[in-house]
PDB file of C-alpha atoms in Angstrom:
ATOM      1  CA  UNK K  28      48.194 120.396  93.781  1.00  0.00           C
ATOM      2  CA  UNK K  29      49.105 122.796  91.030  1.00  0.00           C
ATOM      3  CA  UNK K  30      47.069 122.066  87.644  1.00  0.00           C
ATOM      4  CA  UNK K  31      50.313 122.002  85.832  1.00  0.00           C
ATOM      5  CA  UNK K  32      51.208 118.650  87.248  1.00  0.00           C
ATOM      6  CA  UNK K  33      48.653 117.402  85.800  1.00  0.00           C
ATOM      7  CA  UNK K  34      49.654 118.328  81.928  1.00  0.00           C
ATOM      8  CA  UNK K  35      53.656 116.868  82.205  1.00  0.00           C
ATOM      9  CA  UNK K  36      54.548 113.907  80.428  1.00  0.00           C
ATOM     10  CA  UNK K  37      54.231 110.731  81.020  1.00  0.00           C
ATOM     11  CA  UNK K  38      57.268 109.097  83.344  1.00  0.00           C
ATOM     12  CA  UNK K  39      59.789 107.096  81.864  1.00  0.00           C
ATOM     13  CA  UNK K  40      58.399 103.568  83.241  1.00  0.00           C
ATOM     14  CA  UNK K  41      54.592 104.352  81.956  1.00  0.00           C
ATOM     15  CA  UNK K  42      55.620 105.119  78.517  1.00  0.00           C
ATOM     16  CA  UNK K  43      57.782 102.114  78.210  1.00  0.00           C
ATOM     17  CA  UNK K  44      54.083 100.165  79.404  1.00  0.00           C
ATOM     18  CA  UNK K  45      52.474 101.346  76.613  1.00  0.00           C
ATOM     19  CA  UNK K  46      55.180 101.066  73.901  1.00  0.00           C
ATOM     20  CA  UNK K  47      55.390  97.467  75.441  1.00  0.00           C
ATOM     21  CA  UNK K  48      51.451  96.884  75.392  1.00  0.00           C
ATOM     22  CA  UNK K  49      51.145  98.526  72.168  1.00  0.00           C
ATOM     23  CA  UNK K  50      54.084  96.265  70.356  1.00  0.00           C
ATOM     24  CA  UNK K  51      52.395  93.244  72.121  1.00  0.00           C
ATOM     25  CA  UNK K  52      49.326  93.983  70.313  1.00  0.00           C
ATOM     26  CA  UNK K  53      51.028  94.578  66.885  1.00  0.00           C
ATOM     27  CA  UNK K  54      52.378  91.607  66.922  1.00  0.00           C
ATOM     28  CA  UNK K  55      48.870  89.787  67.492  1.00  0.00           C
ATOM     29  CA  UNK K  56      47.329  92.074  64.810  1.00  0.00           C
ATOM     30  CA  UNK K  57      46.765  89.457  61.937  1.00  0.00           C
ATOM     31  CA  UNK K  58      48.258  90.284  58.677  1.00  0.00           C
ATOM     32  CA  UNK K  59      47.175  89.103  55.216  1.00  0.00           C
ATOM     33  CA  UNK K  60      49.062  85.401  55.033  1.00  0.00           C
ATOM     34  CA  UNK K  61      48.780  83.705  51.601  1.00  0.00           C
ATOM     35  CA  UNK K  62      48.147  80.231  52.267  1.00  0.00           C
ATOM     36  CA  UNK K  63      48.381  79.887  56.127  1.00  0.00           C
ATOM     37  CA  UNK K  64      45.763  77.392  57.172  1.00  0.00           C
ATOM     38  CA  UNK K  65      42.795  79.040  59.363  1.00  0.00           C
ATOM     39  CA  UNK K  66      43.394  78.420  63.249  1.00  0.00           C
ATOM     40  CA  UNK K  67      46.729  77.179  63.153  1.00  0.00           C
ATOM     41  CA  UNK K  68      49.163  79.929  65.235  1.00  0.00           C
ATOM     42  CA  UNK K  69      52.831  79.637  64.669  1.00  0.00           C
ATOM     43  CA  UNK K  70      54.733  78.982  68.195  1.00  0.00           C
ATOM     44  CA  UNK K  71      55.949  82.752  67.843  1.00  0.00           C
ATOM     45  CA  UNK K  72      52.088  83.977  67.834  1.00  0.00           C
ATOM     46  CA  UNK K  73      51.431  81.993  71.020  1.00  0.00           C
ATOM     47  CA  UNK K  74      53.883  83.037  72.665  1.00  0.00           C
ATOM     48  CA  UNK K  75      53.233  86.684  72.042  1.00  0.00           C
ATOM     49  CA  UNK K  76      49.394  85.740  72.804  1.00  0.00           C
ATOM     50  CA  UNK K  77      51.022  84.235  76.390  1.00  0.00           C
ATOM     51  CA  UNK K  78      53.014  87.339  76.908  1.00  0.00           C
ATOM     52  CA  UNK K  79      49.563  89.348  76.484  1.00  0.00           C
ATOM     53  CA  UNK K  80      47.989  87.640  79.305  1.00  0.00           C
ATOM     54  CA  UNK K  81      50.623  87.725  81.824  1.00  0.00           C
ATOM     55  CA  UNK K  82      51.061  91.474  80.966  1.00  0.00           C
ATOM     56  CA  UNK K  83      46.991  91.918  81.222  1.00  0.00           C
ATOM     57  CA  UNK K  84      46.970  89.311  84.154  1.00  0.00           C
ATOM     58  CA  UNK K  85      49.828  91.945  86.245  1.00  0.00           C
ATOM     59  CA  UNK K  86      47.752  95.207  85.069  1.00  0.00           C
ATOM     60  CA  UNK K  87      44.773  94.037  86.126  1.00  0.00           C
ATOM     61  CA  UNK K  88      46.258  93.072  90.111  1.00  0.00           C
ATOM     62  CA  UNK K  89      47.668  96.390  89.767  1.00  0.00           C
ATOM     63  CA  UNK K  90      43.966  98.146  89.145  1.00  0.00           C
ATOM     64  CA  UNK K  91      42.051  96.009  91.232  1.00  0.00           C
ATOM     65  CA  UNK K  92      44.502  97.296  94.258  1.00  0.00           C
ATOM     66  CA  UNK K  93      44.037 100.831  93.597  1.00  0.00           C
ATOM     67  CA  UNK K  94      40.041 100.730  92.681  1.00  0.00           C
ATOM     68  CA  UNK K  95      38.768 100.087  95.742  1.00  0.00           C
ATOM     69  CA  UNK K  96      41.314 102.361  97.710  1.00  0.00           C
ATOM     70  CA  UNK K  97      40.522 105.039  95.278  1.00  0.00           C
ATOM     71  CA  UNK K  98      36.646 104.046  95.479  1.00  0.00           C
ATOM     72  CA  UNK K  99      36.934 104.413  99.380  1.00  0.00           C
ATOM     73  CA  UNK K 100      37.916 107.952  99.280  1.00  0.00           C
ATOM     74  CA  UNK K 101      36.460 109.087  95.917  1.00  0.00           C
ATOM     75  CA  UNK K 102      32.937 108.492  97.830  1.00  0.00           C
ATOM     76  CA  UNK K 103      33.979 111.286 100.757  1.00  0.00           C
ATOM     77  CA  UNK K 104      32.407 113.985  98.521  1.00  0.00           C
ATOM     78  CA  UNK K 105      31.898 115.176  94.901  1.00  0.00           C
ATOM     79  CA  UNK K 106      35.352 117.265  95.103  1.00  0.00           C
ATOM     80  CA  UNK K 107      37.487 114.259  96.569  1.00  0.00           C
ATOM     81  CA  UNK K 108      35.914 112.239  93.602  1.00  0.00           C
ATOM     82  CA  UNK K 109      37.371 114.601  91.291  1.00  0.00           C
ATOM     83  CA  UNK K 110      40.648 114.726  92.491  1.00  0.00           C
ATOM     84  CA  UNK K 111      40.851 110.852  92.558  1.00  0.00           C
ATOM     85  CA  UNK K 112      39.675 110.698  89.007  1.00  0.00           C
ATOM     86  CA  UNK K 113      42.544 113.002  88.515  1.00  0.00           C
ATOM     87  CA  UNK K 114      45.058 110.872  90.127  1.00  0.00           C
ATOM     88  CA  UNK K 115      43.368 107.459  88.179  1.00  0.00           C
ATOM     89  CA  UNK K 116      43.402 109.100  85.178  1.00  0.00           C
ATOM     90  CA  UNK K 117      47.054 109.385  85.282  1.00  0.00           C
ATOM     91  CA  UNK K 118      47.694 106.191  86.693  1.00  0.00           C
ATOM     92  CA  UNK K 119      48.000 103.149  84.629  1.00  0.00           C
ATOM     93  CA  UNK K 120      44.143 102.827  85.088  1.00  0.00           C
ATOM     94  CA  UNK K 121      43.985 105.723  83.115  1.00  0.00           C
ATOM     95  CA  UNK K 122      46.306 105.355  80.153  1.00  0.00           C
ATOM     96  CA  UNK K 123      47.078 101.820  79.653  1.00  0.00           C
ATOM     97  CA  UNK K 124      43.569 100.267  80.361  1.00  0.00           C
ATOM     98  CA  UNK K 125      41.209 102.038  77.974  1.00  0.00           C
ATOM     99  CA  UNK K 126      43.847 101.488  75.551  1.00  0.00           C
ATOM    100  CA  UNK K 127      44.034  98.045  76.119  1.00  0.00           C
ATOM    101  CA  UNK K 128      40.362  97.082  75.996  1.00  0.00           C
ATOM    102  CA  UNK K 129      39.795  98.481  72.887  1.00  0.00           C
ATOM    103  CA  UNK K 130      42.951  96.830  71.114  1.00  0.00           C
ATOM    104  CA  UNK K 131      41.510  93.362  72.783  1.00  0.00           C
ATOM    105  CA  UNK K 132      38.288  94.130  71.204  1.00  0.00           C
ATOM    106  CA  UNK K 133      39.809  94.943  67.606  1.00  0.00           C
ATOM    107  CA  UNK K 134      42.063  92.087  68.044  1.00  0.00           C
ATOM    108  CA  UNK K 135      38.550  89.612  68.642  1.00  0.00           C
ATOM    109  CA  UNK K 136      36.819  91.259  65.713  1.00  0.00           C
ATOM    110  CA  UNK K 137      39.693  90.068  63.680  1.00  0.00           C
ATOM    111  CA  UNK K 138      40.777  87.061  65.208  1.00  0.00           C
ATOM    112  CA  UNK K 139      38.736  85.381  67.706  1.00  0.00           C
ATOM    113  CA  UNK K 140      40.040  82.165  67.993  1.00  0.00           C
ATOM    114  CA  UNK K 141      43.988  83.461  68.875  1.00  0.00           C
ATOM    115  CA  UNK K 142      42.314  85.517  71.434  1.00  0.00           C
ATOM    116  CA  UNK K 143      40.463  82.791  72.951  1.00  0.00           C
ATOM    117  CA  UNK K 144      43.762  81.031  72.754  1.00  0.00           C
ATOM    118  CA  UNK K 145      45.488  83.597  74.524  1.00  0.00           C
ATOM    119  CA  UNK K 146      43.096  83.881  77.427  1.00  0.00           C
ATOM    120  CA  UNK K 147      43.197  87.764  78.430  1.00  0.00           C
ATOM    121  CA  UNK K 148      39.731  88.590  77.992  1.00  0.00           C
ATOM    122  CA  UNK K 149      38.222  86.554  81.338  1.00  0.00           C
ATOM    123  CA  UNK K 150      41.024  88.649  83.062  1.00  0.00           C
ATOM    124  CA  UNK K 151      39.510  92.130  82.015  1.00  0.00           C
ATOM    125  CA  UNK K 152      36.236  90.762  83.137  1.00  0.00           C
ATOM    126  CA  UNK K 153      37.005  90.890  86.739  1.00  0.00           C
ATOM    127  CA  UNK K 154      37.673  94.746  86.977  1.00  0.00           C
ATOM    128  CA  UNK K 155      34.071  95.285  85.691  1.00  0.00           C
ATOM    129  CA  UNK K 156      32.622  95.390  89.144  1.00  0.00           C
ATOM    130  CA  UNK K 157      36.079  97.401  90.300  1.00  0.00           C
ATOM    131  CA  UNK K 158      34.523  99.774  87.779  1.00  0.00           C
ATOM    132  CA  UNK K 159      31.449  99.725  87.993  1.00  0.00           C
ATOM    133  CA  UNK K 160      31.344 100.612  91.780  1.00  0.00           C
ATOM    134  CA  UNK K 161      33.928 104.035  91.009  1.00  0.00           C
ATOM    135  CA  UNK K 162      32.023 104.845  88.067  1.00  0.00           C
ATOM    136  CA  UNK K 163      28.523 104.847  90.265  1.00  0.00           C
ATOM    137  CA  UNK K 164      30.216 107.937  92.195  1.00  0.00           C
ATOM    138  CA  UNK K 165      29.954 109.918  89.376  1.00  0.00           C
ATOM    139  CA  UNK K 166      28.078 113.077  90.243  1.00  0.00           C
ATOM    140  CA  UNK K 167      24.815 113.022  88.101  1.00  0.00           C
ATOM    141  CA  UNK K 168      25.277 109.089  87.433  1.00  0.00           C
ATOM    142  CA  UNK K 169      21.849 108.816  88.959  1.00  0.00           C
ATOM    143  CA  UNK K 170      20.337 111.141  86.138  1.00  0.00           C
ATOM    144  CA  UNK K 171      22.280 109.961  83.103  1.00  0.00           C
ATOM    145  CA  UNK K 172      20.669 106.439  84.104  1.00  0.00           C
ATOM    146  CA  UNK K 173      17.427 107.011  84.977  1.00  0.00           C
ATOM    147  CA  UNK K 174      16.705 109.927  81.459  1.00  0.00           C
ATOM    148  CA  UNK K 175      16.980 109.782  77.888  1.00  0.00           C
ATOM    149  CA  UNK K 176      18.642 112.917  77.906  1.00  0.00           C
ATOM    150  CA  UNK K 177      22.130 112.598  77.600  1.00  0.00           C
ATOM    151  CA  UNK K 178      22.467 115.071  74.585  1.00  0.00           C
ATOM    152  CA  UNK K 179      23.373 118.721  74.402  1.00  0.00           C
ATOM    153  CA  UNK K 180      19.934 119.953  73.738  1.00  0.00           C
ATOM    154  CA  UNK K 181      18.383 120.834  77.539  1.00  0.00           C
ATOM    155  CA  UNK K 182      18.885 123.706  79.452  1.00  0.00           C
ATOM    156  CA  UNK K 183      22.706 124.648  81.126  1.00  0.00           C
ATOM    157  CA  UNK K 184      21.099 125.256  84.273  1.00  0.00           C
ATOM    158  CA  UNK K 185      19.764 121.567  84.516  1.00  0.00           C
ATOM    159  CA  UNK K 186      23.563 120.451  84.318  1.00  0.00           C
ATOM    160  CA  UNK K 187      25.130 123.314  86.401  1.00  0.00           C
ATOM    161  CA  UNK K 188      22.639 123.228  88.709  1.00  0.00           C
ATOM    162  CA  UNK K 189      23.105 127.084  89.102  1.00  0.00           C
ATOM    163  CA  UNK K 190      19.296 127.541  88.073  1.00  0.00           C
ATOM    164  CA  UNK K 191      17.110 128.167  91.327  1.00  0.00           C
ATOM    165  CA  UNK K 192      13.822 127.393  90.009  1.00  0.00           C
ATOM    166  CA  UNK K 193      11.747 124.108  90.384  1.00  0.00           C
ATOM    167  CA  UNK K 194      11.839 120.683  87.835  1.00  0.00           C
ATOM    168  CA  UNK K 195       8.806 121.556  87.020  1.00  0.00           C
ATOM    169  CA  UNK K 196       9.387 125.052  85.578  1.00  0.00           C
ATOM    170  CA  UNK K 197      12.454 123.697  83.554  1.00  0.00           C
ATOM    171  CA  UNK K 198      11.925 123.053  79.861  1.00  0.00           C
ATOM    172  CA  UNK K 199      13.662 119.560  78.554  1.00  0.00           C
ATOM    173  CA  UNK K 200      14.078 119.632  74.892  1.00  0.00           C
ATOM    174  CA  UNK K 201      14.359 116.195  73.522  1.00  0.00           C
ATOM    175  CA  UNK K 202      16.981 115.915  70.308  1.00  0.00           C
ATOM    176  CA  UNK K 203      13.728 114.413  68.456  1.00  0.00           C
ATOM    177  CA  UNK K 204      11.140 117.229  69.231  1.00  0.00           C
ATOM    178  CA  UNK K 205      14.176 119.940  67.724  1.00  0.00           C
ATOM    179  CA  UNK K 206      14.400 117.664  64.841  1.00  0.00           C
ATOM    180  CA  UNK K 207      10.371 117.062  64.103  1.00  0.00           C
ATOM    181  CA  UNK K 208      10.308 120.995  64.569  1.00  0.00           C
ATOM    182  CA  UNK K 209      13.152 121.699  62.200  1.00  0.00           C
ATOM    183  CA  UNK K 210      11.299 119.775  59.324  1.00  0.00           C
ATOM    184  CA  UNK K 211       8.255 121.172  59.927  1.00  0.00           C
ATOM    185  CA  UNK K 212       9.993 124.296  59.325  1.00  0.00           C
ATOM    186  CA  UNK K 213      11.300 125.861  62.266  1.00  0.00           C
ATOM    187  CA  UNK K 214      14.980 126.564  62.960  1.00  0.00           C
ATOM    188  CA  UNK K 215      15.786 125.837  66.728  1.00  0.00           C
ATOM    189  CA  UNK K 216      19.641 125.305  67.144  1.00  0.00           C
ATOM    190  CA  UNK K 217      21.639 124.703  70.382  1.00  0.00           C
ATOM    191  CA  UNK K 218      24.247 126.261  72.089  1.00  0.00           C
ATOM    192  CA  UNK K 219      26.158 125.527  75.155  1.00  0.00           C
ATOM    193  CA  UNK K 220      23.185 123.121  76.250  1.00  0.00           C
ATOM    194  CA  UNK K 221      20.852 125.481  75.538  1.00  0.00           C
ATOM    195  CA  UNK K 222      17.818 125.624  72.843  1.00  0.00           C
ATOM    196  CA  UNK K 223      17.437 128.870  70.536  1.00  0.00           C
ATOM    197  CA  UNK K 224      14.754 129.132  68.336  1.00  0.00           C
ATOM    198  CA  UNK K 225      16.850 131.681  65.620  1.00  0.00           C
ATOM    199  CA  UNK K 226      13.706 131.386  62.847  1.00  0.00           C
ATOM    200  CA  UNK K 227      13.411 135.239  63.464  1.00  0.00           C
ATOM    201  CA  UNK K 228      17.112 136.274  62.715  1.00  0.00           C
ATOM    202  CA  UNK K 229      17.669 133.588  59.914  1.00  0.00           C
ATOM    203  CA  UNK K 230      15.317 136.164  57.370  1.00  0.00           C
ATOM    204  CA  UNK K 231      17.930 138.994  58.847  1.00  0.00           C
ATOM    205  CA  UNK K 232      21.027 137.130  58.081  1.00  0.00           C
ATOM    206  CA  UNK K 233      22.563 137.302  55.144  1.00  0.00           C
ATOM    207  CA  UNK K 234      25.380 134.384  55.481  1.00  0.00           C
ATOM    208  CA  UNK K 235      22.330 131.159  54.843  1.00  0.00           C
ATOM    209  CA  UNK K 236      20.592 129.053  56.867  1.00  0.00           C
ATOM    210  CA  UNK K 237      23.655 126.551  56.546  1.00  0.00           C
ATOM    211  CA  UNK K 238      26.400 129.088  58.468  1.00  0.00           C
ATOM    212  CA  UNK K 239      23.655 129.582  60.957  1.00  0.00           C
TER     213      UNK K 239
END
């Protein structure tokens, strides 16, 4: 499908979800209450807190019918598991979730008892293996998991895979051995995923070693 239809706006019925979700979670947000007494909710609050989990307990029936349909095909090939991540990521998986699991977790940091109270947090907790099993598909999941090299500083070629020669011949910079060799007075910087060792050109340039 054309890229465009990608970039449109949201449709009518998903934005009213998320004003929805996001007034629901406003009106848990705790304010600064002179004299309330701790872990008593007024009736209102409850019922807000109620609303919450029948909201996350319908979103989450919603994802866990589309995950495993959208697992199922995602796992043809690495192209069909971009498109589907396409298609998720505008889908209320991909707006109104992430969203929604970090406003739970703000809303716990702040008030962990009305949360418990409310009871949407177990309900989350059975997408996780929804999840889990899409996010496995990822091309170069395998990598990210198994290396402690998720960081811009190793060579393009060893994410494009365009590069033809061996492993063995590839050089992995590790974000510690630039910084040990930066204090002991080298200037290696990194570009695009790639490490440049620009100690020669730094005497040449006449903008600083902090522009460079």
């Amino acid at each position: 499908m054309d890229q465009e239809f990608y970039s449109k706006e949201r449709s009518a019925s998903l934005d009213l979800l998320l004003r929805f979700q996001r007034l629901l979670v406003s009106k848990l947000y705790p304010a600064d209450c002179v004299g309330q007494v701790p872990n008593t909710y007024s009736p209102d609050l409850l019922g807000v807190g109620s609303l919450l989990k029948k909201y996350t307990a319908l979103l989450c029936t919603h994802i866990g019918d589309i995950l495993p349909v959208a697992t199922s095909i995602a796992c043809t090939t690495h192209r069909h598991f971009a498109e589907v991540s396409r298609v998720v990521d505008g889908d209320l998986t991909g707006i109104l979730l992430p969203e929604l699991v970090v406003s739970i977790v703000l809303l716990l940091s702040k008030n962990a008892g009305l949360m418990q109270e409310a009871g949407a947090i177990p309900l989350l907790a059975g997408l996780l293996e929804h999840l889990d099993r899409f996010n496995h598909l990822a091309p170069g999941k395998e990598r990210d998991d198994n290396e402690d090299l998720a960081w811009p500083g190793i060579m393009g070629s060893f994410f494009t895979g365009q590069s033809c020669r061996n492993n063995e011949e590839v050089t992995l910079i590790r974000k510690a051995d630039l910084e040990n060799h930066n204090k002991d007075g080298g200037f290696w910087t990194v570009i695009d995923g790639k490490v440049y060792d620009i100690k020669d050109f730094q005497t040449q340039s006449l903008t600083g070693s902090s522009i460079l």
